[in-house]
């Protein structure tokens, strides 16, 4: 004889709000960004950073000094991945310096600051 108890449903009910999904950098992306960041810190160019995970994008902000506005922002916005590219490099004044599908393309612009011509 079958049980007359109702089946127990495990999961999300309609009365509890679902927590908002956040966009964030994965481990490989953070490793790539922090490699460039570490070289610039060693060169004395940068001193601090901040990571923000928002509902629609993730932002890695780079500071020359802690109390200033960020000199660069690296943003990951998956909604733009099919159009202009998910990654963008933004200057201190809000100007988009580079946009692309791959993070390495964006960070290449920052790596150029490390290259200095040495005259003998």
PDB file of C-alpha atoms in Angstrom:
ATOM      1  CA  UNK A   1       0.000   0.000   0.000  1.00  0.00           C
ATOM      2  CA  UNK A   2       1.356   3.443  -0.954  1.00  0.00           C
ATOM      3  CA  UNK A   3       2.010   6.087   1.639  1.00  0.00           C
ATOM      4  CA  UNK A   4      -0.493   8.914   1.861  1.00  0.00           C
ATOM      5  CA  UNK A   5       2.118  11.451   2.913  1.00  0.00           C
ATOM      6  CA  UNK A   6       2.797  14.223   0.393  1.00  0.00           C
ATOM      7  CA  UNK A   7       6.138  14.120  -1.362  1.00  0.00           C
ATOM      8  CA  UNK A   8       8.742  16.350   0.182  1.00  0.00           C
ATOM      9  CA  UNK A   9      10.086  18.961  -2.205  1.00  0.00           C
ATOM     10  CA  UNK A  10      13.620  20.113  -1.511  1.00  0.00           C
ATOM     11  CA  UNK A  11      14.749  23.321  -3.129  1.00  0.00           C
ATOM     12  CA  UNK A  12      13.753  26.886  -3.661  1.00  0.00           C
ATOM     13  CA  UNK A  13      10.238  27.915  -2.701  1.00  0.00           C
ATOM     14  CA  UNK A  14       8.389  30.863  -4.144  1.00  0.00           C
ATOM     15  CA  UNK A  15       8.218  32.686  -0.820  1.00  0.00           C
ATOM     16  CA  UNK A  16      11.994  32.990  -0.366  1.00  0.00           C
ATOM     17  CA  UNK A  17      13.815  35.376  -2.710  1.00  0.00           C
ATOM     18  CA  UNK A  18      16.650  33.882  -4.731  1.00  0.00           C
ATOM     19  CA  UNK A  19      20.008  35.499  -3.935  1.00  0.00           C
ATOM     20  CA  UNK A  20      21.318  37.658  -6.804  1.00  0.00           C
ATOM     21  CA  UNK A  21      23.966  36.088  -9.035  1.00  0.00           C
ATOM     22  CA  UNK A  22      27.302  37.913  -8.951  1.00  0.00           C
ATOM     23  CA  UNK A  23      29.864  38.139 -11.717  1.00  0.00           C
ATOM     24  CA  UNK A  24      33.445  37.511 -10.618  1.00  0.00           C
ATOM     25  CA  UNK A  25      36.897  36.761 -12.022  1.00  0.00           C
ATOM     26  CA  UNK A  26      37.897  33.096 -12.084  1.00  0.00           C
ATOM     27  CA  UNK A  27      41.218  31.829 -10.748  1.00  0.00           C
ATOM     28  CA  UNK A  28      43.018  31.911 -14.114  1.00  0.00           C
ATOM     29  CA  UNK A  29      41.872  35.490 -14.817  1.00  0.00           C
ATOM     30  CA  UNK A  30      42.968  36.666 -11.364  1.00  0.00           C
ATOM     31  CA  UNK A  31      46.349  34.967 -11.730  1.00  0.00           C
ATOM     32  CA  UNK A  32      46.909  36.702 -15.064  1.00  0.00           C
ATOM     33  CA  UNK A  33      45.881  40.111 -13.697  1.00  0.00           C
ATOM     34  CA  UNK A  34      47.919  39.729 -10.503  1.00  0.00           C
ATOM     35  CA  UNK A  35      51.043  38.762 -12.489  1.00  0.00           C
ATOM     36  CA  UNK A  36      50.919  42.093 -14.325  1.00  0.00           C
ATOM     37  CA  UNK A  37      50.010  43.897 -11.102  1.00  0.00           C
ATOM     38  CA  UNK A  38      52.961  42.345  -9.245  1.00  0.00           C
ATOM     39  CA  UNK A  39      55.432  43.438 -11.913  1.00  0.00           C
ATOM     40  CA  UNK A  40      54.098  46.996 -11.821  1.00  0.00           C
ATOM     41  CA  UNK A  41      54.328  47.083  -8.017  1.00  0.00           C
ATOM     42  CA  UNK A  42      57.934  45.868  -8.247  1.00  0.00           C
ATOM     43  CA  UNK A  43      58.613  48.663 -10.761  1.00  0.00           C
ATOM     44  CA  UNK A  44      57.186  51.191  -8.274  1.00  0.00           C
ATOM     45  CA  UNK A  45      54.273  52.246 -10.493  1.00  0.00           C
ATOM     46  CA  UNK A  46      51.293  50.881  -8.566  1.00  0.00           C
ATOM     47  CA  UNK A  47      50.602  50.442  -4.862  1.00  0.00           C
ATOM     48  CA  UNK A  48      47.089  49.126  -4.251  1.00  0.00           C
ATOM     49  CA  UNK A  49      44.134  47.358  -5.856  1.00  0.00           C
ATOM     50  CA  UNK A  50      40.480  46.574  -5.191  1.00  0.00           C
ATOM     51  CA  UNK A  51      38.174  43.868  -6.523  1.00  0.00           C
ATOM     52  CA  UNK A  52      34.446  44.508  -6.811  1.00  0.00           C
ATOM     53  CA  UNK A  53      31.945  41.802  -7.733  1.00  0.00           C
ATOM     54  CA  UNK A  54      28.721  43.356  -8.895  1.00  0.00           C
ATOM     55  CA  UNK A  55      25.516  41.911 -10.258  1.00  0.00           C
ATOM     56  CA  UNK A  56      26.343  42.711 -13.888  1.00  0.00           C
ATOM     57  CA  UNK A  57      30.172  42.912 -13.942  1.00  0.00           C
ATOM     58  CA  UNK A  58      33.400  42.331 -12.034  1.00  0.00           C
ATOM     59  CA  UNK A  59      35.916  45.158 -11.618  1.00  0.00           C
ATOM     60  CA  UNK A  60      39.632  45.069 -10.757  1.00  0.00           C
ATOM     61  CA  UNK A  61      40.694  48.617  -9.845  1.00  0.00           C
ATOM     62  CA  UNK A  62      44.367  49.657  -9.801  1.00  0.00           C
ATOM     63  CA  UNK A  63      45.596  52.562  -7.661  1.00  0.00           C
ATOM     64  CA  UNK A  64      48.825  54.539  -7.730  1.00  0.00           C
ATOM     65  CA  UNK A  65      48.185  55.542  -4.109  1.00  0.00           C
ATOM     66  CA  UNK A  66      45.553  54.235  -1.746  1.00  0.00           C
ATOM     67  CA  UNK A  67      43.679  57.515  -1.310  1.00  0.00           C
ATOM     68  CA  UNK A  68      43.284  58.280  -5.019  1.00  0.00           C
ATOM     69  CA  UNK A  69      40.815  57.273  -7.682  1.00  0.00           C
ATOM     70  CA  UNK A  70      41.864  54.163  -9.623  1.00  0.00           C
ATOM     71  CA  UNK A  71      44.202  54.881 -12.527  1.00  0.00           C
ATOM     72  CA  UNK A  72      42.946  51.798 -14.390  1.00  0.00           C
ATOM     73  CA  UNK A  73      39.948  49.503 -14.134  1.00  0.00           C
ATOM     74  CA  UNK A  74      39.789  46.067 -15.696  1.00  0.00           C
ATOM     75  CA  UNK A  75      36.142  45.110 -16.140  1.00  0.00           C
ATOM     76  CA  UNK A  76      34.561  41.785 -16.994  1.00  0.00           C
ATOM     77  CA  UNK A  77      31.041  42.162 -18.354  1.00  0.00           C
ATOM     78  CA  UNK A  78      29.678  38.880 -19.797  1.00  0.00           C
ATOM     79  CA  UNK A  79      26.695  40.652 -21.397  1.00  0.00           C
ATOM     80  CA  UNK A  80      29.084  42.322 -23.854  1.00  0.00           C
ATOM     81  CA  UNK A  81      30.973  39.135 -24.732  1.00  0.00           C
ATOM     82  CA  UNK A  82      29.242  38.632 -28.096  1.00  0.00           C
ATOM     83  CA  UNK A  83      29.360  42.319 -29.060  1.00  0.00           C
ATOM     84  CA  UNK A  84      32.537  44.188 -28.110  1.00  0.00           C
ATOM     85  CA  UNK A  85      34.122  41.619 -25.812  1.00  0.00           C
ATOM     86  CA  UNK A  86      33.659  40.756 -22.168  1.00  0.00           C
ATOM     87  CA  UNK A  87      36.851  42.502 -21.001  1.00  0.00           C
ATOM     88  CA  UNK A  88      37.664  46.191 -21.065  1.00  0.00           C
ATOM     89  CA  UNK A  89      40.453  48.430 -19.786  1.00  0.00           C
ATOM     90  CA  UNK A  90      39.176  51.799 -18.577  1.00  0.00           C
ATOM     91  CA  UNK A  91      41.294  54.847 -17.717  1.00  0.00           C
ATOM     92  CA  UNK A  92      40.987  57.094 -14.689  1.00  0.00           C
ATOM     93  CA  UNK A  93      38.752  59.481 -16.645  1.00  0.00           C
ATOM     94  CA  UNK A  94      36.343  56.758 -17.783  1.00  0.00           C
ATOM     95  CA  UNK A  95      37.728  56.420 -21.301  1.00  0.00           C
ATOM     96  CA  UNK A  96      37.746  52.848 -22.649  1.00  0.00           C
ATOM     97  CA  UNK A  97      41.334  52.188 -23.724  1.00  0.00           C
ATOM     98  CA  UNK A  98      40.911  48.634 -24.988  1.00  0.00           C
ATOM     99  CA  UNK A  99      38.113  46.113 -25.314  1.00  0.00           C
ATOM    100  CA  UNK A 100      38.314  42.482 -26.325  1.00  0.00           C
ATOM    101  CA  UNK A 101      37.278  38.859 -26.051  1.00  0.00           C
ATOM    102  CA  UNK A 102      40.466  37.740 -24.287  1.00  0.00           C
ATOM    103  CA  UNK A 103      41.999  39.129 -21.121  1.00  0.00           C
ATOM    104  CA  UNK A 104      45.538  38.833 -22.522  1.00  0.00           C
ATOM    105  CA  UNK A 105      44.688  41.350 -25.258  1.00  0.00           C
ATOM    106  CA  UNK A 106      43.638  43.866 -22.636  1.00  0.00           C
ATOM    107  CA  UNK A 107      46.639  43.327 -20.382  1.00  0.00           C
ATOM    108  CA  UNK A 108      49.062  43.696 -23.297  1.00  0.00           C
ATOM    109  CA  UNK A 109      48.438  47.437 -23.144  1.00  0.00           C
ATOM    110  CA  UNK A 110      49.513  47.508 -19.485  1.00  0.00           C
ATOM    111  CA  UNK A 111      52.579  45.350 -20.208  1.00  0.00           C
ATOM    112  CA  UNK A 112      53.788  47.981 -22.673  1.00  0.00           C
ATOM    113  CA  UNK A 113      54.303  50.351 -19.746  1.00  0.00           C
ATOM    114  CA  UNK A 114      56.861  47.913 -18.349  1.00  0.00           C
ATOM    115  CA  UNK A 115      58.959  47.968 -21.506  1.00  0.00           C
ATOM    116  CA  UNK A 116      61.476  50.787 -21.353  1.00  0.00           C
ATOM    117  CA  UNK A 117      64.128  51.624 -23.891  1.00  0.00           C
ATOM    118  CA  UNK A 118      67.579  51.705 -22.318  1.00  0.00           C
ATOM    119  CA  UNK A 119      70.144  53.869 -24.047  1.00  0.00           C
ATOM    120  CA  UNK A 120      73.824  53.045 -23.648  1.00  0.00           C
TER     121      UNK A 120
END
